[in-house]
Coordinates of C-alpha atoms in Angstrom, one line a residue:
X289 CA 5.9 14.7 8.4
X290 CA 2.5 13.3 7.6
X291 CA 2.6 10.5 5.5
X292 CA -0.5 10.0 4.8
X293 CA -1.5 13.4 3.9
X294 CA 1.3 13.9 1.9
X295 CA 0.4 10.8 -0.5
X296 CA -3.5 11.8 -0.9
X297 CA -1.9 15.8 -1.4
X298 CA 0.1 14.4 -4.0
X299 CA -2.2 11.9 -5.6
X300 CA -5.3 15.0 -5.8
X301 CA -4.4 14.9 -9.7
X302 CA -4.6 11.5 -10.1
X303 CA -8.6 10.4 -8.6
X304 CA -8.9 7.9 -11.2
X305 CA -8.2 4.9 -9.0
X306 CA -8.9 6.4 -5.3
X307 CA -8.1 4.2 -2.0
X308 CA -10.2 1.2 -1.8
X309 CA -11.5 -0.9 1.3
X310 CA -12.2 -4.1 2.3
X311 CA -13.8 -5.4 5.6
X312 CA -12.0 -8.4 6.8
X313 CA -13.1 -9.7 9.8
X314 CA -13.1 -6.8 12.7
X315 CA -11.0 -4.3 10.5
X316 CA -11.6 -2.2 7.9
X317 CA -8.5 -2.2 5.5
X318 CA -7.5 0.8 3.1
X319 CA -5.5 0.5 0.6
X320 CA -3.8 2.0 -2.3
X321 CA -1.9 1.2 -4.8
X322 CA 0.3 4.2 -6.4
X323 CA 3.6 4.9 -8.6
X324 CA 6.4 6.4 -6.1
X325 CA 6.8 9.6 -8.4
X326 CA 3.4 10.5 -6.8
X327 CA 5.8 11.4 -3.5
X328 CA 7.0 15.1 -3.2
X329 CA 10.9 14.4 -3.1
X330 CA 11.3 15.3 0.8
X331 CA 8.2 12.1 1.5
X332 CA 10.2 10.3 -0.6
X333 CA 13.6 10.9 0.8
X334 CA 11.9 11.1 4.7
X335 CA 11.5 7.2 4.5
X336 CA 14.1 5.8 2.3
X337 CA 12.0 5.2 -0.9
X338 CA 13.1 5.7 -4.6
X339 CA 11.5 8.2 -5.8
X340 CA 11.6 6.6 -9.7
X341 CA 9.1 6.3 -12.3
X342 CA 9.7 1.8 -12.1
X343 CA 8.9 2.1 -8.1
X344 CA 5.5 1.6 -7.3
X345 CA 4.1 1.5 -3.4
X346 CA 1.6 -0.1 -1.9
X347 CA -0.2 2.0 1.1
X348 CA -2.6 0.8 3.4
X349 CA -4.1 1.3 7.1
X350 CA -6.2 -1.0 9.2
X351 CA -8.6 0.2 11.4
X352 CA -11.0 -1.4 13.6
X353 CA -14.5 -1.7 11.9
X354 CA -16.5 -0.8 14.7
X355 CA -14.6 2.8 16.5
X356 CA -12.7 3.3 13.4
X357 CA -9.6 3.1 15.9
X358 CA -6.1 2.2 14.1
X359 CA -4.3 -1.4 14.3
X360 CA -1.4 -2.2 14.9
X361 CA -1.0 -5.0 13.2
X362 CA 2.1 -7.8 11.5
X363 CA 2.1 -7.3 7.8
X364 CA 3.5 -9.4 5.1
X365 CA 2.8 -10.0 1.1
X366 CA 3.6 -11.5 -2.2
X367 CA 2.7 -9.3 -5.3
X368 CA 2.5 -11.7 -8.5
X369 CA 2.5 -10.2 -12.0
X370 CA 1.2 -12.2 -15.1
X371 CA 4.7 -13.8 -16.0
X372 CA 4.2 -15.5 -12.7
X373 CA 7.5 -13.9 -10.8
X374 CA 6.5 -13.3 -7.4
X375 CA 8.5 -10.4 -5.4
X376 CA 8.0 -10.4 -1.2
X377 CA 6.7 -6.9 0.0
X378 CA 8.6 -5.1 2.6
X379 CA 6.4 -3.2 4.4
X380 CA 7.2 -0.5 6.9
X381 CA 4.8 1.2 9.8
X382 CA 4.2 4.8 10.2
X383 CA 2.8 6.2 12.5
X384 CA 1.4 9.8 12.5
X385 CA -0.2 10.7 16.0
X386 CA -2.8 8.0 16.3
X387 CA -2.8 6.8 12.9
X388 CA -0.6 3.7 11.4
X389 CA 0.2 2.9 8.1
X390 CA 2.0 0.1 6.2
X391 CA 3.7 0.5 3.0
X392 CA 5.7 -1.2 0.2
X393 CA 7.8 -0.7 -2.2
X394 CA 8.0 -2.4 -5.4
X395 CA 9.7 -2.5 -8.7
X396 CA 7.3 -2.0 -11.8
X397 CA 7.2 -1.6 -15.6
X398 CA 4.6 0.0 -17.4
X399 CA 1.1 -1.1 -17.7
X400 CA 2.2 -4.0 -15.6
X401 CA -0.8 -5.7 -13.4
X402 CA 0.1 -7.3 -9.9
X403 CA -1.9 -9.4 -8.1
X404 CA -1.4 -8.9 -4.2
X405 CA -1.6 -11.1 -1.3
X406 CA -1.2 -9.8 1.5
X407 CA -1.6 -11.2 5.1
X408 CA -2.4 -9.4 8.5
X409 CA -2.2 -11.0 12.0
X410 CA -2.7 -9.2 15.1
X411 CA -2.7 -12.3 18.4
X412 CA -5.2 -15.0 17.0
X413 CA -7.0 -12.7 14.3
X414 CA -5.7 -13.4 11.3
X415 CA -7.2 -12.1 7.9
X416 CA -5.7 -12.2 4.2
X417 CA -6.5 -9.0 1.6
X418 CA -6.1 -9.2 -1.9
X419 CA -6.5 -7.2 -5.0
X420 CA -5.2 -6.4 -8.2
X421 CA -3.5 -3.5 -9.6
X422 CA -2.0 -2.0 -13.0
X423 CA 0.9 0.2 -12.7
X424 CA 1.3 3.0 -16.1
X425 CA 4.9 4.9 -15.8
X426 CA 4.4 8.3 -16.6

């Protein structure tokens, strides 16, 4: 199944916050930031996440800057809300053909910000992406 397609399918209602990108270093990284009842049920269900209104996910690809090529790369985060509690992402590779993505679940409440730090390594290269985002249950 394509992941990847099957999140911007099911996110075409909701453009208000698209995918974003930073340029760290040789990579360009995507990312998004979306609630988990975004997912048609079989996404969901194809890779083990809760499809609930308090799960949100946290999507991203890294590709390198100059042929656009995909990365495989070690991921690993912290997402920090305004109370100060901290929760470890757990992120998971998928890879569809040539493309590889990462993703996260987490637990949210409504209009709940999260700050994200999240690190990728690949051999020496090292680089650090963060952003914020504010999750609304629907």
């Amino acid at each position: 199944m394509k992941f990847w397609l099957a999140c911007l399918f099911s996110l075409l209602a909701w453009s208000a916050q698209a995918e974003q990108k930073q340029t760290l270093g040789p990579w360009d990284v995507h990312y998004l930031a979306f609630n988990a009842t975004f997912l048609t049920p079989e996404v969901a269900r194809s890779y083990g996440i809760e499809r609930s209104r308090f799960t949100g996910i946290v999507n991203l690809s890294v590709l390198r800057s100059d042929d656009q090529s995909a990365q495989q790369v070690n991921v690993t985060g912290t997402a920090r809300n305004l109370l100060g509690q901290q929760r470890t992402l757990r992120f998971q590779q998928v890879r569809d053909g040539a493309a590889i993505y990462y993703f996260a679940p987490l637990t949210i409440r409504n209009e709940e910000l999260w700050r994200f730090d999240i690190q990728l390594q690949q051999g020496n290269e090292q680089q650090r992406l963060r952003f914020e985002h504010t999750y609304y249950i629907d």
